[in-house]
PDB file of C-alpha atoms in Angstrom:
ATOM      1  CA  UNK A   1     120.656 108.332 125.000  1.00 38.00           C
ATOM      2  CA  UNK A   2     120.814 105.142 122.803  1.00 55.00           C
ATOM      3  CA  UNK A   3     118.109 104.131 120.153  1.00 50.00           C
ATOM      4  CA  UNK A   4     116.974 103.293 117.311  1.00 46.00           C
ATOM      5  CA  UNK A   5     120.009 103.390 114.769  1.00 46.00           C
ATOM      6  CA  UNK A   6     119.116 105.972 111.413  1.00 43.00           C
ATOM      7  CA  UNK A   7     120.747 105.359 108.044  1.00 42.00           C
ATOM      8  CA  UNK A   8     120.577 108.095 105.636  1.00 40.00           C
ATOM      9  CA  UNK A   9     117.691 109.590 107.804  1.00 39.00           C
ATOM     10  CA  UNK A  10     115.289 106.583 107.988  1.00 39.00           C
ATOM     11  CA  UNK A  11     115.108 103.644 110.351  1.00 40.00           C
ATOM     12  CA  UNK A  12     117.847 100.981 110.099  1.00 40.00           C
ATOM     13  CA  UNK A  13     116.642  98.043 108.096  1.00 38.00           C
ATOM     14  CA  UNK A  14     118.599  95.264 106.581  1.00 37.00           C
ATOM     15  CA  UNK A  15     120.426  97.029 104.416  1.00 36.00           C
ATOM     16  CA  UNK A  16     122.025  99.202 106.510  1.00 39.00           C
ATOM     17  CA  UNK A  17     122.779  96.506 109.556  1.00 40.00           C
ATOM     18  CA  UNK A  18     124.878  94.938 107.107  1.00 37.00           C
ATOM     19  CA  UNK A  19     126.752  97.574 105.763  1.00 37.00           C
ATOM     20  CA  UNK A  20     127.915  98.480 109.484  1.00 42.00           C
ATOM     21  CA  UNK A  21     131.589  97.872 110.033  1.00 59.00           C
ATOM     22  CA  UNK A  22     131.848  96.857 113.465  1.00 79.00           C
ATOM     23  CA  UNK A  23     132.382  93.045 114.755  1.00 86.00           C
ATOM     24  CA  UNK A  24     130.904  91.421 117.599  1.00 87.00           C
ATOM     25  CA  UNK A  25     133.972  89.003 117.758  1.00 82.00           C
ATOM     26  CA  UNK A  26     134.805  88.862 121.758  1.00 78.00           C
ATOM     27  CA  UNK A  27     132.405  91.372 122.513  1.00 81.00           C
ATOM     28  CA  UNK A  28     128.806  89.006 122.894  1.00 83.00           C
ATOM     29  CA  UNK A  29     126.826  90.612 125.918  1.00 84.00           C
ATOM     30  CA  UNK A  30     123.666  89.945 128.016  1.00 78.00           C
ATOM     31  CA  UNK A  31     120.642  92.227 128.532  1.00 81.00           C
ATOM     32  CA  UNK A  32     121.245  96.020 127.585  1.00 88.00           C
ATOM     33  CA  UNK A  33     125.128  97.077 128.033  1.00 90.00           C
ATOM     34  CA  UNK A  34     125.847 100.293 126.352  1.00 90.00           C
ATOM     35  CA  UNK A  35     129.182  99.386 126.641  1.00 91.00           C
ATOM     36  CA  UNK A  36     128.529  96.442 124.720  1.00 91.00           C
ATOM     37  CA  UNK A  37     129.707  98.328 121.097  1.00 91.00           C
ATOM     38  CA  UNK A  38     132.159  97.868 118.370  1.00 90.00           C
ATOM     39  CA  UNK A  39     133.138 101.188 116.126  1.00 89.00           C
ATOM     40  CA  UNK A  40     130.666 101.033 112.495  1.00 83.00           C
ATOM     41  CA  UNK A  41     130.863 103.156 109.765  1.00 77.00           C
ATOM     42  CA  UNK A  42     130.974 106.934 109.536  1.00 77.00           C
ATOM     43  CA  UNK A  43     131.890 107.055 112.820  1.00 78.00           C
ATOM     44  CA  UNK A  44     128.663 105.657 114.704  1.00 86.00           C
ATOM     45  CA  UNK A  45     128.587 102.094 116.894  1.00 90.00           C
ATOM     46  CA  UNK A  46     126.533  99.098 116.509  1.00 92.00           C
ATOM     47  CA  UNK A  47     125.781  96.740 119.635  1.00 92.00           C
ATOM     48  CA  UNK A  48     126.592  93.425 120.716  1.00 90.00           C
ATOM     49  CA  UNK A  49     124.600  93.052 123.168  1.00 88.00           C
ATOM     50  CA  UNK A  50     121.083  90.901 123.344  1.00 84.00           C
ATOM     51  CA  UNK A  51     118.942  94.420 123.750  1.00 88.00           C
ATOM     52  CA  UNK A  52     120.409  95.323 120.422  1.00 91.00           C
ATOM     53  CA  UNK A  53     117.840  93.158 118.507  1.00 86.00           C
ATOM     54  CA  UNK A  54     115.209  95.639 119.909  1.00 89.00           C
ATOM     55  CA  UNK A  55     116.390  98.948 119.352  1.00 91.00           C
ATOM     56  CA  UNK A  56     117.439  97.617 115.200  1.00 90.00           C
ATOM     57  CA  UNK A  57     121.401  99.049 116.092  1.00 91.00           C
ATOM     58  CA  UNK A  58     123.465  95.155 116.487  1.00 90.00           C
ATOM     59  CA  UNK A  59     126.824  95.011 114.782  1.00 91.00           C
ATOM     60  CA  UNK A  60     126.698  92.611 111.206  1.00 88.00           C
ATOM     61  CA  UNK A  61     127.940  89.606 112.720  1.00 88.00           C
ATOM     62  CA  UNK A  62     125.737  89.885 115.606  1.00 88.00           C
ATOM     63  CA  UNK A  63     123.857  86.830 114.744  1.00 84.00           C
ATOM     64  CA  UNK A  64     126.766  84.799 113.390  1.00 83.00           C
ATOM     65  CA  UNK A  65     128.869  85.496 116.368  1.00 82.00           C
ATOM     66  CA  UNK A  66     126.615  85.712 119.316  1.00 82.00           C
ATOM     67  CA  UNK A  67     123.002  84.616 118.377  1.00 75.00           C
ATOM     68  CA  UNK A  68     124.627  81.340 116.725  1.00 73.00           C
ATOM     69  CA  UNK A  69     126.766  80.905 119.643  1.00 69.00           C
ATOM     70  CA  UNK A  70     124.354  80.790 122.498  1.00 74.00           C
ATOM     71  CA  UNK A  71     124.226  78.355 125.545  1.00 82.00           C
ATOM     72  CA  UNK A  72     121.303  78.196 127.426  1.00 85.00           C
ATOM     73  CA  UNK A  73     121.202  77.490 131.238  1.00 92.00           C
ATOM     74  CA  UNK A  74     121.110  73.828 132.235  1.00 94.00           C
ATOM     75  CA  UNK A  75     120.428  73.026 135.663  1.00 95.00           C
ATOM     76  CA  UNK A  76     120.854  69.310 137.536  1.00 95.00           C
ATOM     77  CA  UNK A  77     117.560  67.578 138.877  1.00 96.00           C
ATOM     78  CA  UNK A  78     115.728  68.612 142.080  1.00 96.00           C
ATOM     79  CA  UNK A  79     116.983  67.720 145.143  1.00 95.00           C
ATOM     80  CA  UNK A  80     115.248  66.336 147.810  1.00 96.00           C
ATOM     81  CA  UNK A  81     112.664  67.736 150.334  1.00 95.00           C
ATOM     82  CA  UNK A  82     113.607  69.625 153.174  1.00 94.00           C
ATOM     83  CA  UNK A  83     112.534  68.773 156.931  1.00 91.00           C
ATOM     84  CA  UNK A  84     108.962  70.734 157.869  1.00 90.00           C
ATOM     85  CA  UNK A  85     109.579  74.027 159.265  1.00 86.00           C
ATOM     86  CA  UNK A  86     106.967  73.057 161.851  1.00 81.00           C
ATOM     87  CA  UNK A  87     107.050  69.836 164.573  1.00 75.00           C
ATOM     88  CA  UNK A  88     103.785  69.947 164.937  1.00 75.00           C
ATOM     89  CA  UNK A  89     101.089  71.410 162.198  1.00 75.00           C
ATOM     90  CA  UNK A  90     101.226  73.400 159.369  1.00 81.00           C
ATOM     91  CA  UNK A  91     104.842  74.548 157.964  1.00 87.00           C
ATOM     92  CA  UNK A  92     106.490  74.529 154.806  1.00 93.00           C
ATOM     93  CA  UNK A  93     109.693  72.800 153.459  1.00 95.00           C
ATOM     94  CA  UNK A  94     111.869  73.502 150.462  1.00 96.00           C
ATOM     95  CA  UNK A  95     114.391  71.691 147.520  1.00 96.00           C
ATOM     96  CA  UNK A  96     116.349  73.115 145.280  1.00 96.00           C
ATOM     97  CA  UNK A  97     118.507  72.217 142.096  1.00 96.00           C
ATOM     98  CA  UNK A  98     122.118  73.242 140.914  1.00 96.00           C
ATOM     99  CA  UNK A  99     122.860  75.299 137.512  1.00 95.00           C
ATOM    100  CA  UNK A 100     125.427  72.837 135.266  1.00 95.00           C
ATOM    101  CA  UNK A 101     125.967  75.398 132.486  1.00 92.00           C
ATOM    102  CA  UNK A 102     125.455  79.021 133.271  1.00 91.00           C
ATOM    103  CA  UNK A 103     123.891  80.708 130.336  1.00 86.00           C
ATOM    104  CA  UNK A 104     126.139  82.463 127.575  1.00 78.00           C
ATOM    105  CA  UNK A 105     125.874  84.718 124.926  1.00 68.00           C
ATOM    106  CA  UNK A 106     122.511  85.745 125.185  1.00 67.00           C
ATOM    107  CA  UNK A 107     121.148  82.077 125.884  1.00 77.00           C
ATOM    108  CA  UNK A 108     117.757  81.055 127.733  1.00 82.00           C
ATOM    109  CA  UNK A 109     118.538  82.250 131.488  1.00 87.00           C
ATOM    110  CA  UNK A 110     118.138  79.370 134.284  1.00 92.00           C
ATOM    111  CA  UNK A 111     114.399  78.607 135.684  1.00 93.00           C
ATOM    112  CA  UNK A 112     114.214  78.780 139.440  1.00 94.00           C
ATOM    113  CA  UNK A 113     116.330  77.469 141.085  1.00 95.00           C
ATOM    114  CA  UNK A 114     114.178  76.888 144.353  1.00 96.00           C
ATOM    115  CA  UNK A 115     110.936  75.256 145.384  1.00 96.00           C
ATOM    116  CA  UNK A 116     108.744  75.309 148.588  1.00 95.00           C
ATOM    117  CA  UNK A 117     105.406  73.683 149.276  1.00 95.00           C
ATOM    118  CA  UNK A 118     103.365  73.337 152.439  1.00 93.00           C
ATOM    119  CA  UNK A 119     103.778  70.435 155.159  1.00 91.00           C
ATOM    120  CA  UNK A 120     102.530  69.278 158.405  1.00 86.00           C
ATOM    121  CA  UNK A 121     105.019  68.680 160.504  1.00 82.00           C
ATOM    122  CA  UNK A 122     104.289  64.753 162.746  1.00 79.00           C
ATOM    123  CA  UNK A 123     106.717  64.846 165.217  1.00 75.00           C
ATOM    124  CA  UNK A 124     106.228  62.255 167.802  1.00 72.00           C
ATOM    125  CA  UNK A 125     105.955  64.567 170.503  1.00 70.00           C
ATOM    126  CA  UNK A 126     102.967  66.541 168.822  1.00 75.00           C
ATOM    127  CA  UNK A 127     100.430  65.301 171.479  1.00 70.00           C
ATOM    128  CA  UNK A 128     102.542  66.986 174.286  1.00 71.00           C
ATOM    129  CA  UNK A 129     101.915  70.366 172.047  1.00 72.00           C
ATOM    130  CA  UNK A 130      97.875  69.773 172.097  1.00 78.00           C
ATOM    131  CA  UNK A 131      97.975  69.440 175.935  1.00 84.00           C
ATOM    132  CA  UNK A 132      96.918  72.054 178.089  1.00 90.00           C
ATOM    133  CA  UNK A 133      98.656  72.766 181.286  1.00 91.00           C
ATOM    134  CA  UNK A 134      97.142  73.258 185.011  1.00 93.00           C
ATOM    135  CA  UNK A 135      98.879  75.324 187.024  1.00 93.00           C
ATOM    136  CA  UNK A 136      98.708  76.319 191.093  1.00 92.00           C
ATOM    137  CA  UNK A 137     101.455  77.967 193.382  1.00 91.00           C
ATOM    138  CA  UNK A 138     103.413  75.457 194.805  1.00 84.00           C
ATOM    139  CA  UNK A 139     101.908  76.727 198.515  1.00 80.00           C
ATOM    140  CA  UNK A 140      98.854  74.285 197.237  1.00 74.00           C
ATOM    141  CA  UNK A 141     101.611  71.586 197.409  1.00 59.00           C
ATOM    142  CA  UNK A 142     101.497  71.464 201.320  1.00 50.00           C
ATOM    143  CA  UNK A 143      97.973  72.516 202.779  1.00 46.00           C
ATOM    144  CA  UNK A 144      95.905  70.027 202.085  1.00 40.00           C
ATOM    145  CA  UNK A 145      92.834  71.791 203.560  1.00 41.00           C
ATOM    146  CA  UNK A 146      93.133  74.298 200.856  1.00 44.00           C
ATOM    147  CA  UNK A 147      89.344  75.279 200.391  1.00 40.00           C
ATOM    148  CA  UNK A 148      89.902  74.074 196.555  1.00 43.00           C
ATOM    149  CA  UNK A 149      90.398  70.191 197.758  1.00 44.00           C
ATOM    150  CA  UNK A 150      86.868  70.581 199.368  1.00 34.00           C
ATOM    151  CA  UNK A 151      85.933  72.028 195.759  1.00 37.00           C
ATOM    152  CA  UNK A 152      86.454  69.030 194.519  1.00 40.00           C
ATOM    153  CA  UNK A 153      90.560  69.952 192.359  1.00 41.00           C
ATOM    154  CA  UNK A 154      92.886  66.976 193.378  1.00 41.00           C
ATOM    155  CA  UNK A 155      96.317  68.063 193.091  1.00 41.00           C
ATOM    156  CA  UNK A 156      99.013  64.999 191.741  1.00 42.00           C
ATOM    157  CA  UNK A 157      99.962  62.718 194.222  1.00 43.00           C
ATOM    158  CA  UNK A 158     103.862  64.027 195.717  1.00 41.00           C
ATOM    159  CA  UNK A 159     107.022  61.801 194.813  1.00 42.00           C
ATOM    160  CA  UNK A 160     108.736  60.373 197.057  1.00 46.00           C
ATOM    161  CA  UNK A 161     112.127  62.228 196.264  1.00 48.00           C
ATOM    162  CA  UNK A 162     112.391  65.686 198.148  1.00 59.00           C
ATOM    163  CA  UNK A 163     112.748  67.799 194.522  1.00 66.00           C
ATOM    164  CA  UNK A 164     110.651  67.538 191.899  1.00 74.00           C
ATOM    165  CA  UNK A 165     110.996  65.594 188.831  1.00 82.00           C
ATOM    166  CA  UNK A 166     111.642  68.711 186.546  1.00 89.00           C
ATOM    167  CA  UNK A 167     111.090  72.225 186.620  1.00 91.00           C
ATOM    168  CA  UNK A 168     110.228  74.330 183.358  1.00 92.00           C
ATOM    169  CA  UNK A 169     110.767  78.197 182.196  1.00 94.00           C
ATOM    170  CA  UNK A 170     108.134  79.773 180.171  1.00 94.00           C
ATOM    171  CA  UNK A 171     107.432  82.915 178.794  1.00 94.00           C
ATOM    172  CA  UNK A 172     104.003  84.039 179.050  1.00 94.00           C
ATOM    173  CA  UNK A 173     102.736  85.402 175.509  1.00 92.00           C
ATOM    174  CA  UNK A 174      98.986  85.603 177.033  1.00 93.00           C
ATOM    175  CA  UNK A 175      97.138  86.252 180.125  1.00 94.00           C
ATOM    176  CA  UNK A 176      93.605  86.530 180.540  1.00 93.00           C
ATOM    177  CA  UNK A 177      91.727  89.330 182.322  1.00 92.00           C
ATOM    178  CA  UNK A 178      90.275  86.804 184.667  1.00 93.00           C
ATOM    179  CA  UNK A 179      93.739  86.379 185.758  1.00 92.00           C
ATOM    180  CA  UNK A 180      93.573  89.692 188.007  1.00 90.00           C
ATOM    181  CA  UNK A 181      91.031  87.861 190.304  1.00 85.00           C
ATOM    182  CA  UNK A 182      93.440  86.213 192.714  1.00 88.00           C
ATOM    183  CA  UNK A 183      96.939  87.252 194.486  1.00 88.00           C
ATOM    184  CA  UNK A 184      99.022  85.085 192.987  1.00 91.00           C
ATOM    185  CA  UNK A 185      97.660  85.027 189.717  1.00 91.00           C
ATOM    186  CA  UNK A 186      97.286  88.931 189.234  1.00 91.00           C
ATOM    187  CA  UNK A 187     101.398  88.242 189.025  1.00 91.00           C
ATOM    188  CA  UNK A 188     100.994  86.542 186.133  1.00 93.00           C
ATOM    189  CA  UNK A 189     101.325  89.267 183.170  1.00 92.00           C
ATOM    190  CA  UNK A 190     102.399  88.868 179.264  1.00 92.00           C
ATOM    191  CA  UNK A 191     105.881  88.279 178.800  1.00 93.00           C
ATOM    192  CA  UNK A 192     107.178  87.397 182.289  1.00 93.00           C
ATOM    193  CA  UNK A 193     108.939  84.791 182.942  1.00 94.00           C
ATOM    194  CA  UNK A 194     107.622  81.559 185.110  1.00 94.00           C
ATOM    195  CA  UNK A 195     109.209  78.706 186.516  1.00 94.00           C
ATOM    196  CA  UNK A 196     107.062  75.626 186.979  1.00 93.00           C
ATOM    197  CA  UNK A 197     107.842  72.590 189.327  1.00 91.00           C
ATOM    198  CA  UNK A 198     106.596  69.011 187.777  1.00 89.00           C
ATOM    199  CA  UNK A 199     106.576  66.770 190.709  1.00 82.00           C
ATOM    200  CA  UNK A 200     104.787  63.754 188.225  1.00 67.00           C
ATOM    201  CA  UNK A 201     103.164  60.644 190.311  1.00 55.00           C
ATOM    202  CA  UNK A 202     105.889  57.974 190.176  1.00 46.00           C
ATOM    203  CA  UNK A 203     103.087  55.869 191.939  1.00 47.00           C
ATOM    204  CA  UNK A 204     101.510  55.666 188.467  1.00 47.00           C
ATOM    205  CA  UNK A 205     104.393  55.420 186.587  1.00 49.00           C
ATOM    206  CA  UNK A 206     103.764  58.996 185.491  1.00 51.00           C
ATOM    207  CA  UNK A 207     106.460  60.747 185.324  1.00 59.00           C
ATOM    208  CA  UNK A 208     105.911  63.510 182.768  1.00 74.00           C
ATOM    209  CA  UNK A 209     103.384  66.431 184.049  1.00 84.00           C
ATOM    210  CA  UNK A 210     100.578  67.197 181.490  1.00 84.00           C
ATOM    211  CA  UNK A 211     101.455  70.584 179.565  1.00 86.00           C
ATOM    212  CA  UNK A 212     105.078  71.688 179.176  1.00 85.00           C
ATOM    213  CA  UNK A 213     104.479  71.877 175.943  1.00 83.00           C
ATOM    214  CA  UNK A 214     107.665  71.449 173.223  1.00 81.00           C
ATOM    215  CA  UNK A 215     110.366  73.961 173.311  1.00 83.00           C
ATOM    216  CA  UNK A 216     109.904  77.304 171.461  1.00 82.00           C
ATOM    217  CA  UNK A 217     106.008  76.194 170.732  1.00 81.00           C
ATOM    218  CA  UNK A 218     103.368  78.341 172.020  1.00 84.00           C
ATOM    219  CA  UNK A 219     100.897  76.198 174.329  1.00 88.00           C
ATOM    220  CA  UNK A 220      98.062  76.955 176.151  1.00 91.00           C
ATOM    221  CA  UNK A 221      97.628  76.847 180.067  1.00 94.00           C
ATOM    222  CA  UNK A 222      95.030  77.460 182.548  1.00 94.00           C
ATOM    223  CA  UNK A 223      95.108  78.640 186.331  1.00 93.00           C
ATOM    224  CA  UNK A 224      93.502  76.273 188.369  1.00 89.00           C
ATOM    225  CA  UNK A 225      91.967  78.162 191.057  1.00 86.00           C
ATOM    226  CA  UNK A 226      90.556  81.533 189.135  1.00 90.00           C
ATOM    227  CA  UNK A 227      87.399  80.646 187.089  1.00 91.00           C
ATOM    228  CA  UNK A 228      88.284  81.906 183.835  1.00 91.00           C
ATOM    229  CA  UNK A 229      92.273  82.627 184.149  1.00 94.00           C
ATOM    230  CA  UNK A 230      94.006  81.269 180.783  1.00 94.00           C
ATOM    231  CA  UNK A 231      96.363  81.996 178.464  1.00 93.00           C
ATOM    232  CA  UNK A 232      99.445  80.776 176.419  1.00 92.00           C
ATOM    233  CA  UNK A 233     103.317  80.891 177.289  1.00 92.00           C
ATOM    234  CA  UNK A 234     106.400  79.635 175.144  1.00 90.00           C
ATOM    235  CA  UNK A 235     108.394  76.735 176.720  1.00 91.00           C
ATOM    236  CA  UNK A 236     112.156  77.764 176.864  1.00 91.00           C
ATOM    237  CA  UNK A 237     113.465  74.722 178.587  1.00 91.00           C
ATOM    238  CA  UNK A 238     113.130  71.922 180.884  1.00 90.00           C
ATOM    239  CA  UNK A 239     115.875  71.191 184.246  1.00 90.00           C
ATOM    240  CA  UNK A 240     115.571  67.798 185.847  1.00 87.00           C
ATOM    241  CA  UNK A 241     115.828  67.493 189.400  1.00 80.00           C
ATOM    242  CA  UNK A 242     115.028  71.600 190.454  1.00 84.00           C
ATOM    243  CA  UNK A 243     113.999  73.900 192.311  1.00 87.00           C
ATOM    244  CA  UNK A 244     111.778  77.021 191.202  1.00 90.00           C
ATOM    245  CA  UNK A 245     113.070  80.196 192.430  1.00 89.00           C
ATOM    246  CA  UNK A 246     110.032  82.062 194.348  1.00 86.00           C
ATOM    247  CA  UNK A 247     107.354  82.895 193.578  1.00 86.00           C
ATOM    248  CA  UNK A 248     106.713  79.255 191.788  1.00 90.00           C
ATOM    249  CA  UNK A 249     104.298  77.453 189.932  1.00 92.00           C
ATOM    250  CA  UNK A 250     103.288  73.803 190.474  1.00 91.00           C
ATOM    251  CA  UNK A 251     101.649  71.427 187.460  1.00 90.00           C
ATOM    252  CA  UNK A 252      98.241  69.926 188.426  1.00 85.00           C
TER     253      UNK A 252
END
């Protein structure tokens, strides 16, 4: 086990370091690296490695040849900021820097390399990601004397074309317990997935249905017709000009 070198049965001072034979010529190491020696007198080793100047046991040229020969690490400037990790809200974004000259000889070692701060991602579409969708099964679509019309819920006028204007898949990540207090939305459970006709109101020149959300967000929903029944899904994607497979979902 290496450590502190002895001369003459007391700890290595001055004296002795010089007196030690070896060279560090060619041999300058980093850190600890017991394999970092050169051969010193009466058979023993001295170190040329950086650790050496703690343990008292570096060859007699150590400082001449690798202390004196040092390069520290110089790195380029920052680069630029990265895009927010989120579209919408809090994220965080990163920059980095390059190393020029890589450290030698026991020189200062780089800084980091790497930075990251927080962000809030402004993505034009945010607004679509604060919206909160309405949701029926399409059946609503065609009987208007659905008791819930009398209630008072208007459902979006139809468009005249005979599909809708998109359909979108989600992934339910929440469904609330209220949920169980209707057929169709006691179907409804956390990580199905849903398929949800947009038919818009072209008469309005509104052609985008209130709540699809951004793709790969979690948004927030709510079921129409069951007092209480909410919860949050993850859009996958968007289809223009689809059908939903059955059972579907229609946006209010």
């Amino acid at each position: 086990m290496r450590g502190p070198l002895l001369c003459g049965g007391w700890l290595l001072a001055a004296g002795c370091l010089v007196s030690a034979a070896g060279s560090c010529r060619q041999r300058c190491c980093l850190g600890r690296n017991n394999a970092c020696w050169a051969p010193a007198a009466r058979r023993a080793r001295c170190y040329c490695d950086s650790y050496c100047e703690r343990t008292g046991d570096c060859c007699q040229d150590y400082q001449a040849t690798c202390r004196r020969a040092a390069v520290g690490c110089v790195v380029g400037p920052w680069g630029p900021w990265g895009g927010c990790s989120s579209l919408c809200g809090v994220g965080s974004q990163a920059r980095s820097r390059q190393v020029t000259v890589p450290p030698r000889h026991g020189g200062e070692p780089c800084p980091d390399l790497k930075q990251r701060r927080g962000c809030r991602g402004e993505h034009p579409t945010c607004g679509t990601a604060k919206e909160v969708a309405k949701i029926l099964p399409n059946s609503f679509n065609w009987d208007f004397r659905d008791p819930w019309q009398r209630a008072g819920l208007l459902l979006e006028e139809l468009s005249s074309s005979p599909l809708p204007s998109y359909c979108g898949y989600f992934r339910l990540s929440q469904v609330g317990a209220a949920c169980r207090g209707q057929a169709w939305s006691r179907r409804l459970h956390r990580d199905k997935r849903v398929c949800v006709e947009c038919w818009g109101d072209t008469a309005h020149h509104r052609p985008h249905c209130a709540g699809h959300g951004l793709q790969g967000a979690r948004t927030f929903w709510v079921a129409a017709s069951v007092a209480g029944c909410q919860g949050s899904w993850v859009q996958e994607r968007l289809q223009e000009g689809c059908v939903c497979p059955p059972p579907a979902l229609i946006f209010v």
